[in-house]
Amino acid sequence: MAEIAGSAQGMAAITTADGRPLAVALRHAERVKRWKAFFLVLPLLLFLGVTFLYPIALMLFRSVENPVVADNLPRTLAALESWDGEDLPDEAVFAALAADLGEARENKTFGRLATRVNQELSGTRTMIMRTARRVARFEAPFKEAVTAAHPRWSQLETWAAIARLGDRYTPIQYLAAMDLGYDVQGNIVAQPESRQIYRNLFLRTFWMSLVVTLACLVLGYPIAYLLASLQARYANLLMILVLLPFWTSLLVRTTSWIVLLQTQGVLNDLLVWLGIIGDDQRFQMIFNAQGTVVAMTQILLPFMILPLYSVMKTIPQSYMRAAQSLGAPRFYAYWRVYVPNTLPGIGAGCLLVFILAIGYYITPALVGGEDGQMISNLIAFHMQKSLNWSLAAALGGILLAGVIALYWLYNRLVGVERLKLG
Amino acid sequence: MISLPPHAGPLERIWHYVFLLICVLVFGFLIAPLLVILPLSFNAEPYFTFTEGMLSLDPEAYSLRWYEALFDTNPNRENKWLEAIPNSLWIAACSTLLATALGTLAALGLSRSEMPFRNLIMGLLISPMIVPLIITAAGIFFFYARLNEYAELTGSFIGIVLAHTVLGTPFVVITVTATLIGFDQSLVRAGLMCGATPTRVFFKVVLPLILPGVISGALFAFVTSFDEIVVVLFVGSVEYQTIPRQMWAGIREEISPIILAVATLLICVSTLLMIAVEVLRRYNERQRGVTPG
């Protein structure tokens, strides 16, 4: 294009039928074509923008948004600005607190305030609820009245927490999602051991996904090899065995694993019937991490086999023959010639399986038991049970960042247009 | 290559049979869980395992009671399954239509060589398939909660359809772009030169040629919606049941082997859909002159 434009300028005489310079006309035509292509994609882009990207942005926004304390205690926070953090705040702050709590009581928003402060500093729920209920009867000096209502108002820790929660936007949920928090001085410190959950959960999610990915690779590689080297007729028939689980509902497959593996299930019955174990020694094979890994491996195996197969199909058989005729033993030739050629397939399959595995929710929720829960399950717990939506959003944000990094890598190494379905 | 050469040594022979055995075992691992469900759904007893009678092939031990319970139309007994089936079908049908229309248009644009930022946009359009469902579901939950002042989307038919359309479009985009790779663009120019409008060219020339890909994509989108549970759990409502939601409740509370009957029917449906897609794929390859592989 640039070359054409350059030569056209050089000659300057070439024009189109309507008298415009050729280079200009061509550039215009190219631009029109680009816009036409773009307009075809535009409806879907807009649709996904509204119903997919915007909701996710909304979730990420919620993970840093922290309006409750700032909305409910505006005067207290303003008065706290000059607080040095060394001693208890002065009378002005307590007076502002009494005014704010009185208003929160009228607006009936003090429950939310109590919940939010309690998430940060446990045990403060009753403090706020009780004080807010009595606030109408308070008289100056407010310092005595407030601290008499609940002793925790006379702790520096409480005031530090309130000052910290006053920020409208805060990374505090992300810190919580990594088992970190602030101490009284405002330094970032690790949570006490007994309250650390999330870091272990991220590690476990990572570890389980890794095991599932490796298991898929080990099981999928021979199958893909078999399919790639069989005649097309037989390969197509066997391919159905791979595609059928791929098409079957996730819930159906999870159900069938429960039926197979539970203590009164088919496999345990078989082992008892064969006399390998006694009726009272049945194995606990499901509702734990191992059961989850087994079920997830079966569910994700087709996603490993398909990319491996499509790469193996393109490796000419003559490579192996050439290596062998040059004197390499069969295994050596296989290891040094065939396997390196399948590396793109291995990379594609492993990345895809890993990406899908770390976000898994349904299977761990149904067969995970205690130690098979993954990060998605905790996000669901905070969304539906504990109703700590900001923390759920922060956990989701971290998970999303991991997935996007892996997806970017997949796009760089494999190319998203190579993604195939069956 | 898979057959043993006549000069193979004993070690190679042993390895060859070990390899075949491994393959058989892995195929068993893939397919056995599905096969186990089928006979168990005809169990006469409310157990999730084979009874003595079933193993000795006693006809008494088999029955259709769970299928009868599934399609029980007695108005005196509440049957949530019967409510769930049409709901699921309608949601899947509507979201498939939307996803297919949007996805096909986008794929047409993406396969043009002039498309700007092609890789980036393609990555974006595929991302609903990659982003963990729980994140999509949570995001849509917040989104609908915010919209509730204007339109009650949470728990509504339209709300679920829109969310399922999001999840279905990547499949349509992938299958249709794959079909368009071998598409001869000069056919479009020929159509235009003969005086047809671009719309007419699309419906008379392009669509008939890419139809196998479009239908495959639509079937994928249909299955995605039909099986979808996470979004339904977040933005659905208790009154608006779908089949996966019923199954989810059934598995968690272990009420009855009706879920095995449902699972069997779902396996049959997915087998049919799979065969349909395979047939379409081969038809498409034949049409384009690619040897079926």
XYZ file of C-alpha atoms in Angstrom:
715
model
C 0.000 0.000 0.000
C 2.719 2.443 1.047
C 4.736 1.440 -1.958
C 1.870 2.033 -4.340
C 1.220 5.397 -2.749
C 4.885 6.344 -3.061
C 5.190 5.396 -6.717
C 1.874 7.028 -7.480
C 3.123 10.246 -5.938
C 6.334 9.922 -7.883
C 4.512 9.757 -11.153
C 1.723 12.067 -9.961
C -0.092 11.693 -13.246
C -2.074 8.512 -12.588
C -5.664 9.342 -11.774
C -8.899 7.423 -11.636
C -11.674 7.898 -14.148
C -13.271 10.682 -12.100
C -9.992 12.582 -11.908
C -8.832 11.792 -8.382
C -5.258 10.693 -7.784
C -5.071 6.894 -7.719
C -3.342 6.731 -4.324
C -6.099 8.781 -2.675
C -8.828 6.733 -4.296
C -7.183 3.486 -3.224
C -6.720 4.665 0.329
C -10.337 5.685 0.437
C -11.472 2.313 -0.903
C -9.345 0.493 1.683
C -10.808 2.582 4.461
C -14.342 1.865 3.317
C -13.572 -1.861 3.265
C -12.137 -1.728 6.764
C -15.212 0.045 8.064
C -17.511 -2.429 6.319
C -15.720 -5.341 7.985
C -15.825 -3.557 11.307
C -19.541 -2.830 11.032
C -20.254 -6.536 10.689
C -18.486 -7.201 13.997
C -19.931 -4.153 15.698
C -23.311 -5.616 16.807
C -21.650 -8.460 18.689
C -19.002 -6.141 20.105
C -21.681 -3.802 21.410
C -23.716 -6.682 22.783
C -20.744 -8.170 24.618
C -19.718 -4.717 25.766
C -23.050 -4.209 27.482
C -23.819 -7.688 28.783
C -20.327 -9.062 29.418
C -17.546 -6.471 29.657
C -19.523 -3.821 31.518
C -20.792 -6.322 34.136
C -17.231 -7.523 34.741
C -16.024 -3.927 35.026
C -18.856 -3.344 37.474
C -17.671 -6.280 39.544
C -14.070 -5.027 39.536
C -15.267 -1.565 40.534
C -17.131 -3.065 43.457
C -13.955 -4.744 44.674
C -12.324 -1.355 45.347
C -15.451 0.646 46.160
C -16.052 1.169 49.869
C -18.891 3.650 50.358
C -20.598 2.497 53.565
C -18.444 4.174 56.210
C -17.800 7.288 54.142
C -21.553 7.732 53.573
C -22.598 7.084 57.165
C -19.903 8.834 59.155
C -18.989 11.943 57.098
C -18.636 14.320 60.079
C -16.683 11.816 62.164
C -14.245 11.202 59.332
C -13.784 14.932 58.775
C -13.083 15.423 62.486
C -10.731 12.434 62.501
C -8.480 13.997 59.845
C -6.436 15.837 62.432
C -6.233 12.803 64.729
C -2.643 11.743 65.458
C -3.466 8.105 66.220
C -1.493 8.192 69.481
C -4.286 8.828 72.006
C -8.053 8.619 71.925
C -9.661 11.245 69.635
C -10.903 14.427 71.326
C -14.409 15.491 72.230
C -15.135 17.019 68.789
C -14.768 13.619 67.137
C -17.094 11.964 69.628
C -19.672 14.717 69.141
C -19.467 14.208 65.373
C -19.847 10.459 65.860
C -22.960 10.956 67.964
C -24.444 13.213 65.278
C -23.572 10.768 62.477
C -24.928 7.771 64.327
C -28.117 9.646 65.099
C -28.596 10.323 61.431
C -27.740 6.754 60.485
C -30.347 5.600 62.959
C -32.974 7.814 61.397
C -32.071 6.587 57.912
C -31.958 2.997 59.210
C -28.527 2.492 57.620
C -26.587 1.757 60.804
C -27.017 -2.009 60.314
C -24.982 -1.875 57.122
C -22.427 0.311 58.854
C -22.123 -2.196 61.695
C -21.700 -5.081 59.239
C -19.008 -3.291 57.275
C -16.956 -2.288 60.340
C -17.395 -5.771 61.752
C -15.921 -7.324 58.577
C -12.776 -5.344 59.211
C -12.642 -5.645 62.999
C -14.667 -8.518 64.383
C -16.738 -7.914 67.490
C -17.611 -4.341 66.633
C -21.112 -5.109 65.369
C -22.702 -4.960 68.816
C -20.657 -1.855 69.591
C -22.214 0.115 66.752
C -25.697 -1.367 67.048
C -25.904 -0.677 70.779
C -24.456 2.838 70.529
C -26.727 3.759 67.617
C -29.792 2.639 69.553
C -28.866 4.770 72.569
C -27.540 7.782 70.695
C -30.747 9.820 71.001
C -30.296 9.988 74.773
C -26.656 11.100 74.650
C -25.698 14.488 76.096
C -22.449 16.384 76.217
C -19.744 15.475 77.022
C -20.139 12.878 74.300
C -16.801 11.235 74.986
C -18.040 9.811 78.298
C -21.463 8.938 76.942
C -20.111 7.040 73.903
C -17.386 5.126 75.742
C -19.896 4.249 78.448
C -22.228 2.786 75.803
C -19.533 0.317 74.737
C -15.972 -0.077 76.060
C -14.494 -0.713 72.633
C -14.925 2.944 71.732
C -12.016 3.616 74.067
C -9.656 1.364 72.101
C -7.269 2.928 69.579
C -7.758 -0.095 67.323
C -11.409 0.784 66.777
C -10.651 4.344 65.712
C -7.799 3.262 63.455
C -10.176 0.854 61.715
C -12.842 3.534 61.237
C -10.317 6.033 59.879
C -9.047 3.401 57.459
C -12.515 2.383 56.301
C -13.323 6.025 55.582
C -11.553 5.884 52.237
C -14.122 5.641 49.485
C -11.803 3.574 47.303
C -9.508 1.104 48.947
C -7.404 -1.944 48.120
C -8.473 -3.425 51.444
C -10.493 -6.282 49.905
C -7.563 -7.305 47.740
C -5.390 -7.377 50.850
C -8.020 -9.493 52.595
C -8.138 -11.803 49.583
C -4.405 -12.384 50.051
C -4.689 -12.877 53.811
C -3.230 -9.452 54.538
C -4.602 -6.603 56.598
C -3.655 -3.362 58.330
C -2.420 -3.153 61.895
C -3.186 -0.241 64.251
C -0.359 1.844 62.777
C -1.658 1.294 59.251
C 1.112 -1.058 58.137
C 0.257 -3.982 55.896
C 0.727 -7.191 57.848
C -0.187 -10.842 57.399
C -3.341 -12.096 59.098
C -2.803 -14.397 62.079
C -2.240 -18.003 60.986
C -5.634 -19.152 62.213
C -7.418 -16.683 59.916
C -5.428 -17.389 56.774
C -7.662 -19.098 54.223
C -7.344 -17.514 50.838
C -3.663 -17.929 50.111
C -3.924 -21.650 50.781
C -7.026 -21.805 48.644
C -5.313 -20.106 45.706
C -2.395 -22.496 46.110
C -4.741 -25.465 46.256
C -6.652 -24.279 43.170
C -3.367 -23.881 41.326
C -2.108 -27.258 42.503
C -5.312 -29.152 41.656
C -5.463 -27.544 38.206
C -1.850 -28.527 37.622
C -2.529 -32.134 38.614
C -5.615 -32.232 36.364
C -3.603 -30.764 33.466
C -0.779 -33.283 33.866
C -3.234 -36.165 34.237
C -4.992 -35.041 31.051
C -1.667 -34.868 29.221
C -0.572 -38.332 30.374
C -3.950 -39.894 29.496
C -4.621 -37.848 26.377
C -1.268 -38.222 24.638
C -1.544 -41.951 23.818
C -5.147 -41.525 22.709
C -4.299 -38.637 20.403
C -1.379 -40.642 19.029
C -3.591 -43.646 18.392
C -6.240 -41.532 16.658
C -3.660 -39.728 14.537
C -2.002 -42.916 13.324
C -5.094 -45.017 12.661
C -6.820 -45.064 9.298
C -9.391 -42.291 8.981
C -12.312 -44.747 9.071
C -11.364 -46.214 12.465
C -10.112 -42.908 13.806
C -13.471 -41.280 13.112
C -15.276 -44.054 14.946
C -13.020 -43.804 17.981
C -13.269 -40.028 17.857
C -16.929 -40.431 18.817
C -15.785 -41.871 22.139
C -13.826 -38.663 22.743
C -16.528 -36.310 21.508
C -19.442 -37.906 23.319
C -18.233 -36.890 26.807
C -17.391 -33.484 25.338
C -21.036 -33.039 24.312
C -22.585 -34.476 27.426
C -23.854 -32.140 30.109
C -21.380 -31.295 32.848
C -23.974 -32.117 35.480
C -24.619 -35.514 33.928
C -20.930 -36.373 33.996
C -20.547 -35.177 37.569
C -23.602 -37.219 38.560
C -22.150 -40.314 36.967
C -18.936 -39.902 38.936
C -20.917 -39.707 42.147
C -22.776 -42.885 41.151
C -19.505 -44.643 40.359
C -17.356 -43.554 43.254
C -19.527 -43.003 46.322
C -19.141 -45.372 49.265
C -22.331 -47.250 48.353
C -21.499 -46.773 44.688
C -20.725 -49.055 41.777
C -16.942 -49.221 42.127
C -16.994 -49.918 45.868
C -19.685 -52.577 45.336
C -17.511 -54.164 42.689
C -14.479 -54.221 44.989
C -16.530 -55.762 47.805
C -18.056 -58.319 45.444
C -14.593 -59.273 44.180
C -13.513 -59.705 47.791
C -10.710 -57.159 47.532
C -12.084 -55.155 50.446
C -14.537 -56.025 53.199
C -18.002 -54.472 53.327
C -16.880 -52.272 56.219
C -13.708 -51.069 54.494
C -15.281 -49.197 51.591
C -13.070 -46.425 50.222
C -14.018 -42.773 50.420
C -13.316 -41.997 46.769
C -15.474 -38.966 46.228
C -16.450 -35.806 48.109
C -12.751 -35.041 48.540
C -9.902 -33.531 46.516
C -8.940 -36.807 44.814
C -12.495 -37.432 43.620
C -12.666 -33.887 42.261
C -9.390 -34.334 40.380
C -10.587 -37.631 38.874
C -13.919 -36.177 37.736
C -12.332 -32.991 36.387
C -9.720 -35.002 34.482
C -12.415 -36.977 32.704
C -14.430 -33.845 31.995
C -11.487 -31.857 30.603
C -9.727 -34.713 28.779
C -11.331 -33.967 25.371
C -9.906 -30.427 25.525
C -6.439 -32.007 25.674
C -6.993 -34.710 23.089
C -8.438 -32.468 20.355
C -5.507 -29.978 20.038
C -2.955 -32.804 20.410
C -4.718 -34.775 17.696
C -4.852 -31.886 15.244
C -1.103 -31.268 15.670
C -0.196 -34.956 15.415
C -2.218 -35.274 12.193
C 0.146 -32.844 10.496
C 3.384 -34.678 11.406
C 4.467 -36.664 8.335
C 5.112 -40.324 9.027
C 8.259 -40.048 6.949
C 9.985 -38.214 9.827
C 9.962 -41.320 11.975
C 10.987 -43.520 9.060
C 13.844 -41.157 8.254
C 15.071 -41.204 11.850
C 14.887 -44.984 11.983
C 16.615 -45.475 8.677
C 19.411 -43.250 9.970
C 19.889 -45.796 12.722
C 17.854 -44.448 15.636
C 16.099 -47.144 17.672
C 12.317 -46.825 17.605
C 11.976 -45.369 21.097
C 14.875 -42.983 20.613
C 13.445 -41.774 17.301
C 10.072 -41.352 18.942
C 11.489 -39.310 21.805
C 13.858 -37.162 19.759
C 11.788 -36.646 16.594
C 8.092 -37.256 17.180
C 7.567 -35.784 20.644
C 9.346 -32.447 19.921
C 7.104 -32.063 16.892
C 4.023 -32.385 19.062
C 5.129 -29.612 21.458
C 2.716 -27.022 19.969
C -0.157 -29.420 20.646
C 1.089 -30.118 24.163
C 1.320 -26.389 24.851
C -2.126 -25.665 23.425
C -3.805 -28.540 25.246
C -2.133 -27.888 28.604
C -2.859 -24.155 28.560
C -6.488 -24.694 27.581
C -7.095 -27.372 30.213
C -5.335 -25.335 32.882
C -7.297 -22.176 32.067
C -10.591 -24.064 32.196
C -9.602 -25.941 35.370
C -8.698 -22.973 37.587
C -12.143 -21.450 37.125
C -14.051 -24.663 37.799
C -17.050 -24.315 40.041
C -19.731 -26.962 39.478
C -17.678 -30.125 39.872
C -15.824 -29.059 43.052
C -19.097 -27.787 44.505
C -20.820 -31.128 43.966
C -18.041 -33.646 44.602
C -15.359 -31.584 46.339
C -16.364 -32.190 49.931
C -14.210 -30.267 52.409
C -10.769 -30.367 50.859
C -11.723 -30.273 47.195
C -13.142 -26.742 47.145
C -11.557 -24.298 44.743
C -11.420 -20.525 44.535
C -14.633 -20.265 42.498
C -16.501 -22.027 45.274
C -15.377 -19.434 47.793
C -16.429 -16.641 45.445
C -19.866 -18.258 45.249
C -19.915 -18.594 49.045
C -19.223 -14.887 49.535
C -21.745 -13.974 46.834
C -24.600 -16.113 48.145
C -24.019 -16.984 51.802
C -21.813 -14.475 53.619
C -22.993 -11.690 51.265
C -19.553 -10.061 51.418
C -19.810 -9.014 47.772
C -16.770 -6.767 47.793
C -14.536 -9.586 48.962
C -16.100 -11.925 46.376
C -15.363 -9.304 43.730
C -11.745 -8.972 44.885
C -11.239 -12.755 44.812
C -12.831 -12.754 41.364
C -10.519 -9.939 40.281
C -7.435 -11.927 41.258
C -8.741 -15.063 39.526
C -9.612 -13.031 36.435
C -6.127 -11.497 36.319
C -4.603 -14.983 36.379
C -6.922 -16.255 33.656
C -6.324 -13.227 31.424
C -2.543 -13.650 31.750
C -2.848 -17.302 30.733
C -5.246 -16.446 27.898
C -2.816 -13.824 26.618
C -0.077 -16.444 26.682
C -2.339 -18.885 24.833
C -3.074 -16.265 22.207
C 0.632 -15.527 21.779
C 1.769 -19.149 21.618
C -1.160 -20.890 19.965
C -3.373 -18.190 18.496
C -7.031 -17.952 19.440
C -8.108 -18.592 15.834
C -6.652 -22.115 16.154
C -9.199 -23.001 18.811
C -11.248 -25.885 17.461
C -14.341 -27.627 18.614
C -14.342 -31.222 17.503
C 2.255 -46.895 11.833
C 0.135 -48.359 14.556
C 0.535 -51.884 13.224
C 3.603 -53.770 14.387
C 6.382 -54.172 11.788
C 7.299 -57.831 11.147
C 10.870 -57.256 12.359
C 9.787 -55.919 15.765
C 11.716 -57.286 18.718
C 10.055 -58.794 21.807
C 10.401 -55.534 23.763
C 8.620 -53.615 21.017
C 5.911 -56.268 20.865
C 5.279 -56.029 24.590
C 5.252 -52.235 24.430
C 2.828 -52.324 21.509
C 0.289 -54.356 23.449
C 0.828 -52.329 26.609
C 0.138 -49.212 24.558
C -3.088 -50.650 23.156
C -4.132 -51.682 26.660
C -3.479 -48.139 27.933
C -5.642 -46.757 25.128
C -8.477 -49.131 25.933
C -8.299 -48.143 29.599
C -8.369 -44.424 28.809
C -11.325 -44.865 26.463
C -12.996 -46.783 29.273
C -12.268 -43.919 31.662
C -13.853 -41.493 29.201
C -16.958 -43.435 28.426
C -17.643 -45.750 31.398
C -19.211 -43.055 33.610
C -21.777 -42.389 30.889
C -22.483 -46.051 30.240
C -23.041 -46.803 33.922
C -25.870 -44.287 34.093
C -27.954 -45.944 31.367
C -28.888 -49.267 33.041
C -29.087 -47.692 36.491
C -31.840 -45.354 35.341
C -34.050 -48.429 34.876
C -33.476 -49.544 38.451
C -36.680 -50.697 40.150
C -35.255 -49.778 43.565
C -34.465 -46.241 44.694
C -30.710 -46.945 44.768
C -27.857 -45.469 42.812
C -26.160 -48.828 42.406
C -26.762 -52.221 40.801
C -29.021 -54.512 42.814
C -28.671 -58.318 42.967
C -31.663 -58.624 40.666
C -30.196 -56.268 38.073
C -26.960 -58.240 37.963
C -28.803 -61.530 37.417
C -30.823 -59.800 34.674
C -34.092 -60.372 36.488
C -36.761 -58.420 34.527
C -38.466 -57.621 37.854
C -35.460 -55.586 38.926
C -35.853 -53.225 35.992
C -38.649 -50.716 35.614
C -39.597 -47.452 34.005
C -40.768 -45.936 37.288
C -38.272 -43.024 37.244
C -39.238 -42.112 33.693
C -42.900 -42.248 34.678
C -42.147 -40.018 37.651
C -40.300 -37.621 35.398
C -43.232 -37.234 33.019
C -45.877 -37.488 35.735
C -48.717 -35.193 34.658
C -50.950 -35.840 37.644
C -52.046 -32.338 38.683
C -52.298 -33.393 42.355
C -48.587 -34.015 42.585
C -46.149 -31.216 41.965
C -43.742 -32.088 39.206
C -41.082 -29.433 38.823
C -39.322 -31.359 36.058
C -42.258 -30.917 33.750
C -42.118 -27.160 34.323
C -38.375 -27.089 33.817
C -38.304 -28.830 30.415
C -40.188 -26.190 28.374
C -38.376 -23.393 30.242
C -34.996 -24.826 29.335
C -36.001 -25.409 25.726
C -37.339 -21.884 25.282
C -34.309 -20.260 26.874
C -31.957 -22.361 24.766
C -33.896 -21.698 21.551
C -34.029 -17.926 22.010
C -30.423 -17.534 23.091
C -29.322 -19.769 20.208
C -31.138 -17.565 17.696
C -29.568 -14.406 19.107
C -26.113 -15.912 19.438
C -26.198 -17.367 15.924
C -27.267 -14.103 14.314
C -24.712 -11.976 16.181
C -21.933 -14.568 15.923
C -22.376 -15.211 12.191
C -22.301 -11.495 11.375
C -19.165 -11.051 13.463
C -17.500 -14.072 11.873
C -18.216 -12.643 8.404
C -16.446 -9.442 9.401
C -13.575 -11.232 11.108
C -12.770 -13.357 8.085
C -12.278 -10.336 5.851
C -8.629 -9.577 5.385
C -9.272 -5.853 5.857
C -10.576 -6.315 9.395
C -8.669 -3.933 11.688
C -7.320 -5.236 15.062
C -8.425 -8.690 14.032
C -6.486 -10.648 16.646
C -7.503 -8.402 19.520
C -11.189 -8.414 18.589
C -11.207 -12.168 18.025
C -9.643 -12.641 21.467
C -12.314 -10.439 22.970
C -15.171 -12.253 21.233
C -13.910 -15.655 22.383
C -13.310 -14.544 25.967
C -16.766 -15.475 27.365
C -15.667 -19.071 26.827
C -12.409 -18.529 28.729
C -13.417 -16.277 31.634
C -14.471 -18.460 34.593
C -18.246 -18.804 34.651
C -18.427 -17.710 38.255
C -16.939 -14.326 37.316
C -19.317 -13.844 34.394
C -22.219 -14.874 36.607
C -21.201 -12.532 39.438
C -20.724 -9.650 37.016
C -24.117 -10.176 35.396
C -25.662 -10.465 38.853
C -24.326 -7.017 39.802
C -25.347 -5.636 36.411
C -28.940 -6.841 36.683
C -29.137 -5.672 40.291
C -28.201 -2.184 39.111
C -30.723 -2.315 36.246
C -33.553 -3.518 38.466
C -34.869 0.025 38.913
C -35.633 0.190 35.198
C -36.257 -3.409 34.196
C -36.645 -6.509 36.330
C -34.056 -8.745 34.682
C -33.064 -10.849 37.685
C -35.064 -14.053 37.644
C -36.657 -13.214 34.321
C -36.705 -15.109 31.046
C -35.027 -12.282 29.143
C -32.312 -11.937 31.752
C -31.292 -15.570 31.430
C -31.558 -15.517 27.631
C -29.230 -12.498 27.379
C -26.666 -14.107 29.682
C -26.801 -17.388 27.766
C -26.393 -15.539 24.479
C -23.121 -14.124 25.827
C -21.911 -17.640 26.619
C -23.054 -19.069 23.274
C -21.569 -16.534 20.854
C -17.918 -17.724 21.067
C -18.933 -21.138 19.745
C -20.727 -19.625 16.765
C -17.805 -17.288 16.045
C -15.325 -20.178 16.168
C -17.261 -22.587 13.961
C -18.324 -19.999 11.378
C -14.851 -18.442 11.051
C -13.462 -21.968 10.632
C -15.953 -22.585 7.800
C -15.132 -19.261 6.171
C -11.404 -20.057 5.980
C -11.995 -22.075 2.822
C -14.610 -19.710 1.434
C -13.928 -18.359 -2.046
C -14.471 -14.588 -1.827
C -14.635 -14.277 -5.613
C -18.096 -15.873 -5.425
C -19.295 -12.771 -3.594
C -17.776 -10.494 -6.227
C -19.353 -12.610 -8.956
C -22.736 -12.262 -7.292
C -22.331 -8.495 -6.960
C -21.246 -8.162 -10.589
C -24.361 -10.009 -11.681
C -26.295 -7.176 -10.093
C -27.422 -8.677 -6.785
C -27.583 -6.499 -3.689
C -25.141 -7.419 -0.884
C -28.040 -8.785 1.198
C -29.194 -10.941 -1.678
C -25.645 -12.197 -2.228
C -25.457 -13.115 1.435
C -28.683 -15.102 1.448
C -28.318 -16.674 -2.008
C -24.575 -17.309 -2.211
C -22.764 -17.028 1.124
C -25.297 -18.469 3.553
C -26.011 -21.715 1.657
C -22.268 -22.379 1.503
C -21.491 -21.668 5.149
C -24.724 -23.132 6.473
C -23.103 -26.300 7.878
C -20.796 -24.152 10.008
C -23.646 -21.902 11.097
C -25.778 -24.870 12.137
C -22.885 -26.478 14.023
C -22.297 -23.228 15.850
C -26.000 -22.963 16.627
C -26.017 -26.499 18.032
C -23.024 -25.690 20.232
C -24.759 -22.547 21.454
C -27.925 -24.547 22.110
C -26.105 -27.142 24.197
C -24.218 -24.436 26.083
C -27.451 -22.781 27.111
C -29.304 -26.038 27.706
C -26.611 -27.271 30.145
C -25.832 -23.951 31.773
C -26.218 -23.809 35.524
C -23.882 -21.233 37.108
C -25.533 -18.135 35.619
C -28.964 -19.592 36.338
C -27.983 -20.066 39.973
C -26.995 -16.413 40.225
C -29.602 -14.559 38.182
C -32.398 -17.123 38.019
C -35.121 -17.421 40.605
C -36.596 -20.320 42.504
C -39.872 -20.012 40.624
C -38.181 -20.133 37.251
C -36.836 -23.677 37.064
C -34.586 -25.070 34.365
C -33.452 -28.675 33.877
C -29.871 -28.101 35.088
C -31.144 -26.236 38.115
C -33.459 -29.124 38.974
C -30.569 -31.554 38.540
C -28.321 -29.400 40.719
C -30.935 -29.428 43.463
C -31.462 -33.156 42.950
C -27.767 -33.989 43.271
C -27.284 -31.796 46.323
C -30.301 -33.119 48.190
C -30.156 -36.673 46.799
C -33.878 -36.951 46.453
C -34.433 -39.660 43.868
C -32.960 -41.542 40.923
C -35.149 -39.407 38.659
C -31.936 -37.516 37.936
C -30.499 -40.722 36.459
C -33.476 -40.897 34.105
C -32.959 -37.242 33.180
C -29.238 -37.868 32.710
C -29.972 -40.782 30.378
C -32.289 -38.634 28.268
C -29.693 -35.860 28.180
C -27.037 -38.323 27.044
C -29.353 -39.384 24.203
C -29.917 -35.747 23.224
C -26.201 -34.976 23.239
C -25.457 -38.094 21.195
C -27.935 -36.948 18.553
C -26.510 -33.427 18.514
C -22.980 -34.754 18.273
C -23.862 -36.953 15.328
C -25.579 -34.004 13.652
C -22.473 -31.834 14.034
C -20.161 -34.599 12.785
C -22.336 -35.157 9.719
C -22.380 -31.417 9.032
C -18.609 -31.206 9.430
C -17.990 -33.967 6.922
C -20.553 -32.542 4.515
C -18.787 -29.201 4.736
C -15.385 -30.778 4.149
C -16.644 -32.703 1.140
C -18.199 -29.586 -0.268
C -14.951 -27.693 0.068
C -12.972 -30.557 -1.385
C -11.042 -31.237 1.802
C -10.486 -34.891 2.471
C -12.392 -35.896 5.584
C -10.042 -36.392 8.498
